[in-house]
PDB file of C-alpha atoms in Angstrom:
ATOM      1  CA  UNK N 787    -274.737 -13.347-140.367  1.00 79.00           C
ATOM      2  CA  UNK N 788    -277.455 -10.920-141.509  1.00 88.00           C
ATOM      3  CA  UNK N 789    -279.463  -9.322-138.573  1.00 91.00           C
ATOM      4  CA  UNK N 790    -282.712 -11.465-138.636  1.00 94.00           C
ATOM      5  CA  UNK N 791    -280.297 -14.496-138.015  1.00 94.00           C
ATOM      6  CA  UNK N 792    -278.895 -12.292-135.098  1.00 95.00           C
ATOM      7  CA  UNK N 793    -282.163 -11.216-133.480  1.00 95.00           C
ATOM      8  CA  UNK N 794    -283.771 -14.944-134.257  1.00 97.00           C
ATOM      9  CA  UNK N 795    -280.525 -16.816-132.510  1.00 97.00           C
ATOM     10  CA  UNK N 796    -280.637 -14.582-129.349  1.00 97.00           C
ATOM     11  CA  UNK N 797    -284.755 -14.958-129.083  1.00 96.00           C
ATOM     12  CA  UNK N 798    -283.477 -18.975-129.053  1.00 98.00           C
ATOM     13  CA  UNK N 799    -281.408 -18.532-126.247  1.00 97.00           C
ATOM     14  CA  UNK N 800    -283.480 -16.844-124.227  1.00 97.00           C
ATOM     15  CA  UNK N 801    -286.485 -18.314-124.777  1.00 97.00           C
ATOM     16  CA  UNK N 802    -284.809 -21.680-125.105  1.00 97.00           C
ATOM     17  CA  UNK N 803    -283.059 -20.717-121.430  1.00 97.00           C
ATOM     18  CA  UNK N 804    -286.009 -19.510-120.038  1.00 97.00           C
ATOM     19  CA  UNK N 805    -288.497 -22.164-120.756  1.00 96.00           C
ATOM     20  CA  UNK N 806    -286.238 -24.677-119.454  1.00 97.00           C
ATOM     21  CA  UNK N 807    -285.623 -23.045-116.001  1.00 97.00           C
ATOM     22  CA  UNK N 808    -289.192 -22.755-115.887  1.00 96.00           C
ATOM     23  CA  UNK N 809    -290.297 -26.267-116.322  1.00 96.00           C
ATOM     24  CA  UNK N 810    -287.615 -27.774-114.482  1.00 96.00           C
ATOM     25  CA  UNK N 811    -289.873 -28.529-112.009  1.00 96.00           C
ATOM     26  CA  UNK N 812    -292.344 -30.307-115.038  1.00 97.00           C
ATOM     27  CA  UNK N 813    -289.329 -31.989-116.236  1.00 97.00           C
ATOM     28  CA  UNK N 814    -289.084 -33.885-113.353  1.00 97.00           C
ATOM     29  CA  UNK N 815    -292.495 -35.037-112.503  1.00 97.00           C
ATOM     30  CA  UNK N 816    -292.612 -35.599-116.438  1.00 97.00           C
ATOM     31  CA  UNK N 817    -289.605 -38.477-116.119  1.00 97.00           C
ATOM     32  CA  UNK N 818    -290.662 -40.157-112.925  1.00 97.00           C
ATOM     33  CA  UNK N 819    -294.079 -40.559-114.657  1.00 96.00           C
ATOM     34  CA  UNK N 820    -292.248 -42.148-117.673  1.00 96.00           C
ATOM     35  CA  UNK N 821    -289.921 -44.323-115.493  1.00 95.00           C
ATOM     36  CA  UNK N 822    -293.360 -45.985-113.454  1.00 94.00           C
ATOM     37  CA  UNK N 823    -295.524 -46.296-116.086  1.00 92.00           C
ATOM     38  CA  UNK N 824    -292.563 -47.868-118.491  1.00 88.00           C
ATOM     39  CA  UNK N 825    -289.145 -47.395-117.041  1.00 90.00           C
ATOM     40  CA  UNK N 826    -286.216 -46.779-118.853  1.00 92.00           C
ATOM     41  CA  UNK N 827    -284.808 -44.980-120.950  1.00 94.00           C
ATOM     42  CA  UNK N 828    -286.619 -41.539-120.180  1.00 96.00           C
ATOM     43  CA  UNK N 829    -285.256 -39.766-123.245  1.00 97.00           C
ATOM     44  CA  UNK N 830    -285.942 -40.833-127.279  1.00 94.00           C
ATOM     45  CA  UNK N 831    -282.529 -39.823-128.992  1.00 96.00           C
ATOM     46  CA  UNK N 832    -282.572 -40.228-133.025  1.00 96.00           C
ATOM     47  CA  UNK N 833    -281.246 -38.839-136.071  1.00 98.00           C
ATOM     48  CA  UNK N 834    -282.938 -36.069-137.334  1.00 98.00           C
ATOM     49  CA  UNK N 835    -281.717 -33.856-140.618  1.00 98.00           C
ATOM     50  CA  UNK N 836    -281.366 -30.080-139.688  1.00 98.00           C
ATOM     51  CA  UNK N 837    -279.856 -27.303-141.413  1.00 98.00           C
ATOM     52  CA  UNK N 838    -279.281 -27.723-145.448  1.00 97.00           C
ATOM     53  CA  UNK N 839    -279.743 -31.671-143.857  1.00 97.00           C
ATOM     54  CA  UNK N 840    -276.559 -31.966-141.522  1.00 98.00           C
ATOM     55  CA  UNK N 841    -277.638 -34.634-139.257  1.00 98.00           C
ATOM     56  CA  UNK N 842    -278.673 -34.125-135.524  1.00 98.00           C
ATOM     57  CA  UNK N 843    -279.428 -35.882-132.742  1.00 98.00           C
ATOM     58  CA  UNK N 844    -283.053 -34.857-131.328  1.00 98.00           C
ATOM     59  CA  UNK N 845    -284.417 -35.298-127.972  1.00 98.00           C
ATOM     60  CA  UNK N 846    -287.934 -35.846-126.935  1.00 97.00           C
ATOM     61  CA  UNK N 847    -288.941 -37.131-123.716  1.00 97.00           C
ATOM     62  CA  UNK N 848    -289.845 -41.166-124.659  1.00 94.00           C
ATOM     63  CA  UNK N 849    -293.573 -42.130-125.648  1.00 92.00           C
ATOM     64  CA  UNK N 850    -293.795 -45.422-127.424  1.00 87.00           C
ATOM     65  CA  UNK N 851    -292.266 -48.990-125.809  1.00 78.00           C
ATOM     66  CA  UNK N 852    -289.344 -50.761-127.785  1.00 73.00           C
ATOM     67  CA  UNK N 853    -290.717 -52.795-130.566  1.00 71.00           C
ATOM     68  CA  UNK N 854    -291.083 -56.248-129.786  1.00 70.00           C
ATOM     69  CA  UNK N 855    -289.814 -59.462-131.494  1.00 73.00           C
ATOM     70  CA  UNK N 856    -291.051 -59.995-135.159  1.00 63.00           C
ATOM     71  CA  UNK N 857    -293.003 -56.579-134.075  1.00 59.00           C
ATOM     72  CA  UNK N 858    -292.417 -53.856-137.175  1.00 57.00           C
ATOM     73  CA  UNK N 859    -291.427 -50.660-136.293  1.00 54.00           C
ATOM     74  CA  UNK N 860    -293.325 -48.455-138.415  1.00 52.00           C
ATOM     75  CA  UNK N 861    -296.622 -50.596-138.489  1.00 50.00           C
ATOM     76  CA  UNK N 862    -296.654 -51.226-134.990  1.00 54.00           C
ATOM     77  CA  UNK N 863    -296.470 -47.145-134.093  1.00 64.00           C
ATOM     78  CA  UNK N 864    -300.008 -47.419-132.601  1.00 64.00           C
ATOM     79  CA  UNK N 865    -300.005 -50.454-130.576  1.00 74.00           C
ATOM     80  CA  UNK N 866    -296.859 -49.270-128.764  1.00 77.00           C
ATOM     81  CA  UNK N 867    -297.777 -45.651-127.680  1.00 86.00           C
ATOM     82  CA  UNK N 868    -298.911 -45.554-124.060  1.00 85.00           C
ATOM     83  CA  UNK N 869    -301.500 -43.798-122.392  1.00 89.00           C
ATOM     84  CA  UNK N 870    -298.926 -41.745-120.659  1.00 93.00           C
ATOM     85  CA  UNK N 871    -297.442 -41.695-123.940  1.00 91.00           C
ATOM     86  CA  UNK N 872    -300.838 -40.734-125.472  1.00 90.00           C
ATOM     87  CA  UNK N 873    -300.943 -37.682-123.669  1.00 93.00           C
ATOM     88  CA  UNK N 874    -297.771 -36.352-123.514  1.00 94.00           C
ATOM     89  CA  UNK N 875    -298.110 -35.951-127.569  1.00 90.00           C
ATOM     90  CA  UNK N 876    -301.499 -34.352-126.903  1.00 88.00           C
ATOM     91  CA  UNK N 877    -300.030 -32.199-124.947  1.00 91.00           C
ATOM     92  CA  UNK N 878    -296.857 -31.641-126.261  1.00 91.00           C
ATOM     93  CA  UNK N 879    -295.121 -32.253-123.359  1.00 95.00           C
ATOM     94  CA  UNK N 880    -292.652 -34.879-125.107  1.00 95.00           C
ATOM     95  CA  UNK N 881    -291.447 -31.973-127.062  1.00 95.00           C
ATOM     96  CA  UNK N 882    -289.865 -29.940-123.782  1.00 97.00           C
ATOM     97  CA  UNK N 883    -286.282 -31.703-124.268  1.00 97.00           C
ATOM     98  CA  UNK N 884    -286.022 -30.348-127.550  1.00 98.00           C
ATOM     99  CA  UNK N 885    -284.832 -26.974-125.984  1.00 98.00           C
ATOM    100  CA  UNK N 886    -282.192 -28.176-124.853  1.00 98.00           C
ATOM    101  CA  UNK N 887    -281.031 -28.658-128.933  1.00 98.00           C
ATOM    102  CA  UNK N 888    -282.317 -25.358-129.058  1.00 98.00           C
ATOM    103  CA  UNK N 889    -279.859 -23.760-126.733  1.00 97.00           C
ATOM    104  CA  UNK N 890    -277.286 -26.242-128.721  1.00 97.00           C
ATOM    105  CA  UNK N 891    -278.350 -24.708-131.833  1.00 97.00           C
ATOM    106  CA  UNK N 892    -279.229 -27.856-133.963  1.00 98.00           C
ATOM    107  CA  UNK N 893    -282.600 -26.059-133.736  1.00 98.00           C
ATOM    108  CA  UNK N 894    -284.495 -22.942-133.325  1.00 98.00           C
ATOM    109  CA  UNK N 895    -287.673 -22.372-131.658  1.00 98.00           C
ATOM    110  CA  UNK N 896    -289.377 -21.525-135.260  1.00 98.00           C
ATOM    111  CA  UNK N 897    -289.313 -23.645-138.014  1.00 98.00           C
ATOM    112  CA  UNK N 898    -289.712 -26.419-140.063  1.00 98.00           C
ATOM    113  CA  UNK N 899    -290.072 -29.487-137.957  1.00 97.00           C
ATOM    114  CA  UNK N 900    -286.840 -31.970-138.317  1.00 97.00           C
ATOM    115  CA  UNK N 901    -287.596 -35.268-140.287  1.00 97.00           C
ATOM    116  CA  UNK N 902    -286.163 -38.434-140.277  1.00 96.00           C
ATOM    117  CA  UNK N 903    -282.412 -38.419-142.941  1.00 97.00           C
ATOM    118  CA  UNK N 904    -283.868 -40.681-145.231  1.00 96.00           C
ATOM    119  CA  UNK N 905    -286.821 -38.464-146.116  1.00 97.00           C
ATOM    120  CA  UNK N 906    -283.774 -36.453-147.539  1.00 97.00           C
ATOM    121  CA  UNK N 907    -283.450 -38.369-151.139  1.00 96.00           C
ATOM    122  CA  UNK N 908    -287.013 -38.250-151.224  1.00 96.00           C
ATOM    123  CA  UNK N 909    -288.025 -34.631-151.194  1.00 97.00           C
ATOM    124  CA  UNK N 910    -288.347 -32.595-154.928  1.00 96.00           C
ATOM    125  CA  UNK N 911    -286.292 -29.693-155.368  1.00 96.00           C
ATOM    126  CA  UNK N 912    -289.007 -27.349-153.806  1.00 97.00           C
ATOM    127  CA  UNK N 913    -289.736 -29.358-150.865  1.00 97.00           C
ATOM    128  CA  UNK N 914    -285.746 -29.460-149.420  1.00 97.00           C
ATOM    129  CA  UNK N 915    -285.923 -25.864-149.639  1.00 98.00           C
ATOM    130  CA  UNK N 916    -287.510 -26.217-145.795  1.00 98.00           C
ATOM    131  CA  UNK N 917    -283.703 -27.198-144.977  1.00 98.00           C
ATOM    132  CA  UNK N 918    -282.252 -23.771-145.873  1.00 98.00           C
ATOM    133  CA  UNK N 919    -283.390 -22.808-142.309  1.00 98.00           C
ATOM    134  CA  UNK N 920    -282.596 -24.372-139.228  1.00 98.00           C
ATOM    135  CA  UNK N 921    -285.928 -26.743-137.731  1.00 98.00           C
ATOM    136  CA  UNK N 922    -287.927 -26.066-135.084  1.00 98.00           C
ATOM    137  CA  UNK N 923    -289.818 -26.569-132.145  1.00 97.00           C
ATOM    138  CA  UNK N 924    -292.656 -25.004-133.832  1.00 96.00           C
ATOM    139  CA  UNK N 925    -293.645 -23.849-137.124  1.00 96.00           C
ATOM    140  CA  UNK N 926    -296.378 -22.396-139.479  1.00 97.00           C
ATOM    141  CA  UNK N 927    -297.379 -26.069-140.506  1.00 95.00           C
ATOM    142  CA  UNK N 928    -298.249 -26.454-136.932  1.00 93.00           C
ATOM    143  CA  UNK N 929    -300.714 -23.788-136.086  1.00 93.00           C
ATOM    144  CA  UNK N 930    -302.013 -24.789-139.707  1.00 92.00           C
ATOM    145  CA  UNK N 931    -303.139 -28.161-138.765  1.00 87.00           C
ATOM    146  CA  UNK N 932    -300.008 -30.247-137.324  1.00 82.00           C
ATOM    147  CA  UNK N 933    -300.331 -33.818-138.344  1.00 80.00           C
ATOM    148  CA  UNK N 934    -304.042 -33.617-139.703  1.00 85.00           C
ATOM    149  CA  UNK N 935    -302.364 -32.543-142.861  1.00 91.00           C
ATOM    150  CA  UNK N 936    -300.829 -34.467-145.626  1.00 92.00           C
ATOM    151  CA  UNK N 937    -297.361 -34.535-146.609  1.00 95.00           C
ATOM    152  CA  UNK N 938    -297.736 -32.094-149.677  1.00 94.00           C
ATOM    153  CA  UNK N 939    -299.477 -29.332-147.841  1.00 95.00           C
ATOM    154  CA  UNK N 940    -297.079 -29.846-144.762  1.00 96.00           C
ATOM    155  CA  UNK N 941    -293.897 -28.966-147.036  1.00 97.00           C
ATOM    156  CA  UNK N 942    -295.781 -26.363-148.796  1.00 97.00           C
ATOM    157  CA  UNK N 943    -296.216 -23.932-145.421  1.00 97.00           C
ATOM    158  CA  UNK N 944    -292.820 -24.657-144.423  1.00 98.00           C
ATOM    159  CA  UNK N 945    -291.258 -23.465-147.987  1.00 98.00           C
ATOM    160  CA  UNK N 946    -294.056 -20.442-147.556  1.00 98.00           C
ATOM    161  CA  UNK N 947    -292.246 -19.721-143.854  1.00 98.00           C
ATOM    162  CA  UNK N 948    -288.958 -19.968-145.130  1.00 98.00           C
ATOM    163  CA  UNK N 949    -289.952 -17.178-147.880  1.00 98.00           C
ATOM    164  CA  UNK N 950    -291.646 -15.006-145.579  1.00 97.00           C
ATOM    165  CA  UNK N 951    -290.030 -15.211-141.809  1.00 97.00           C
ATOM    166  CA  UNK N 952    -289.430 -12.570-140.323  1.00 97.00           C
ATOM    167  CA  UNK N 953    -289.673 -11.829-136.446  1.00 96.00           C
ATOM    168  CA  UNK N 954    -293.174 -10.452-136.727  1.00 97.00           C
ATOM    169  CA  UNK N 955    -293.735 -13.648-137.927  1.00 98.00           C
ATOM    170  CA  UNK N 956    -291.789 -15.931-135.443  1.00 97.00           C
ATOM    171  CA  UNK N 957    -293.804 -14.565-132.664  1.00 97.00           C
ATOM    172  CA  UNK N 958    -296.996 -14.731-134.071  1.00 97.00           C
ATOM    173  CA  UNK N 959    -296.272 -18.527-134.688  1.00 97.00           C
ATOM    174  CA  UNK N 960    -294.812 -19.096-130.740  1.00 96.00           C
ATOM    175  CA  UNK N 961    -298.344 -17.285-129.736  1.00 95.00           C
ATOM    176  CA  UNK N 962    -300.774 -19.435-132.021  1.00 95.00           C
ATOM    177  CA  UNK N 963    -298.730 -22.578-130.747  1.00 93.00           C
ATOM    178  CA  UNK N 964    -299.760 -21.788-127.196  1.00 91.00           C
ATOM    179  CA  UNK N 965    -303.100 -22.041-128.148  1.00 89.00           C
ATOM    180  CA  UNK N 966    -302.818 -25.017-130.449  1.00 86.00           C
ATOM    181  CA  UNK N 967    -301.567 -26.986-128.041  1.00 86.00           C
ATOM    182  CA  UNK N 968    -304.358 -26.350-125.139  1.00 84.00           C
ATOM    183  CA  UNK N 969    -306.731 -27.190-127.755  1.00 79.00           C
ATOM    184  CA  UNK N 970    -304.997 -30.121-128.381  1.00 72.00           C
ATOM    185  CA  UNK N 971    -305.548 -29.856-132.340  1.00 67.00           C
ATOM    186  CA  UNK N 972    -303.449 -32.043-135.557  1.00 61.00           C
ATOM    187  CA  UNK N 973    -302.192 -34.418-132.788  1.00 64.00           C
ATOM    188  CA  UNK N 974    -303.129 -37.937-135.001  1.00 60.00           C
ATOM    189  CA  UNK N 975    -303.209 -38.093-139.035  1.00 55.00           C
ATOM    190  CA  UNK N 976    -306.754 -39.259-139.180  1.00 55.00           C
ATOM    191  CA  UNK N 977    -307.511 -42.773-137.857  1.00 59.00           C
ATOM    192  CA  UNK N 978    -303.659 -43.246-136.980  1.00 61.00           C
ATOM    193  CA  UNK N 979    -301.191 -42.143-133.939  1.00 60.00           C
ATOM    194  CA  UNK N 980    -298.838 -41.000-135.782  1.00 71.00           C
ATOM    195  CA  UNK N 981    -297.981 -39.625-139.438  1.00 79.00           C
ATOM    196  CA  UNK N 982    -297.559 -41.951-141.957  1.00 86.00           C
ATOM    197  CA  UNK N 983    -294.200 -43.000-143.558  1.00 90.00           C
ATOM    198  CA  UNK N 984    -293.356 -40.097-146.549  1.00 94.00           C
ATOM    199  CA  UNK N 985    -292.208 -41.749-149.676  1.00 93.00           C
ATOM    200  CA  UNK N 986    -291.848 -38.842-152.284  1.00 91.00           C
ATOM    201  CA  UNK N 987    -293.167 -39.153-155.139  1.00 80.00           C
ATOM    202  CA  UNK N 988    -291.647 -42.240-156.654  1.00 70.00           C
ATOM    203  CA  UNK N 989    -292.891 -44.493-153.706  1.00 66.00           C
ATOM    204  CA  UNK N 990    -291.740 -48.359-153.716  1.00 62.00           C
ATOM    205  CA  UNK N 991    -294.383 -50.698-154.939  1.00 59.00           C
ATOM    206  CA  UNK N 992    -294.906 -52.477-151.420  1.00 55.00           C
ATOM    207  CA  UNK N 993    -295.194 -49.403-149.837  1.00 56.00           C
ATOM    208  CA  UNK N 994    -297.923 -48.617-147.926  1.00 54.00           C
ATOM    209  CA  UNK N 995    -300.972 -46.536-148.512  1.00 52.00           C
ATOM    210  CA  UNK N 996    -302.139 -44.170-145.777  1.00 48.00           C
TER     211      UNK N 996
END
């Protein structure tokens, strides 16, 4: 293990450690929210693709209802985020559990952001180069516009990080995300909640446009 991966795995565990001891009081008030506005389950668990892709499970604390009957899952993303919901994304606030992979070590605090597995057959060569590091909580996309961006540009800063990180780096990132976040900036993809499906570039005929 070279000595960046060294230094970056024990700035994980502390600050993973840390952070969670510290908003153990948050986490709390956080899930009793989520259990009276919509009850349970408190936690969103799904398969995410980390390192060179090896699956993962992530956790996030839950925003969005169950989809209804006949409801679809991916078109229906709006209409089933709560208020609560609303603002724990604006606030990244749903993102506290992932620490807890973190301290695991599915994840890292800097990094790519972990996609769904089936974006896996649909990235070019260049774009799965963001798996030859492990994901994060944050990452250079996100203090360079979050989920305002597209796709394309999105892959293109995490290849750039993965060529250029460095610790200098990885805590100038944790700093701009501090402020990111009280500004509450890139939390919707224009006119919608959340990003829209990414297809590659060989996308199926009925899929649809953003």
């Amino acid at each position: 293990m070279k000595p960046y991966d060294i230094g970056k795995r024990c700035l994980d565990v502390v600050g993973a450690g840390s952070g969670l001891l510290l908003v153990s009081p948050l986490l709390g008030v956080v899930a009793l929210a989520i259990v009276l506005d919509s009850g349970t389950p408190i936690l969103f668990r799904q398969p995410r693709a980390g390192h060179h892709g090896a699956p993962f499970t992530i956790y996030k604390f839950r925003t969005m209802r169950a989809p209804r009957p006949g409801e679809d899952m991916l078109a229906s993303d709006g209409l089933r985020l709560s208020r609560l919901g609303r603002f724990l994304r604006a606030t990244s606030l749903d993102e506290l559990p992932t620490l807890w992979n973190v301290l695991k070590g599915d994840m890292s605090l800097v990094g790519p952001r972990p996609l769904l597995l089936r974006y896996l057959e649909r990235y070019s060569a260049f774009q799965a180069r963001r798996h030859e590091v492990k994901p994060g909580v944050t990452g250079w996309a996100q203090i360079h516009g979050r989920n305002a961006l597209d796709w394309a540009r999105k892959f293109e800063l995490d290849v750039w990080y993965v060529d250029h990180r460095s610790h200098r780096l990885d805590l100038e990132i944790l700093a701009a995300t501090v402020l990111t976040v009280f500004k509450r900036e890139g939390v919707t993809h224009g006119n919608a909640s959340t990003m829209p499906e990414f297809w590659g570039s060989n996308p199926p005929e009925d899929a649809p446009r953003p």
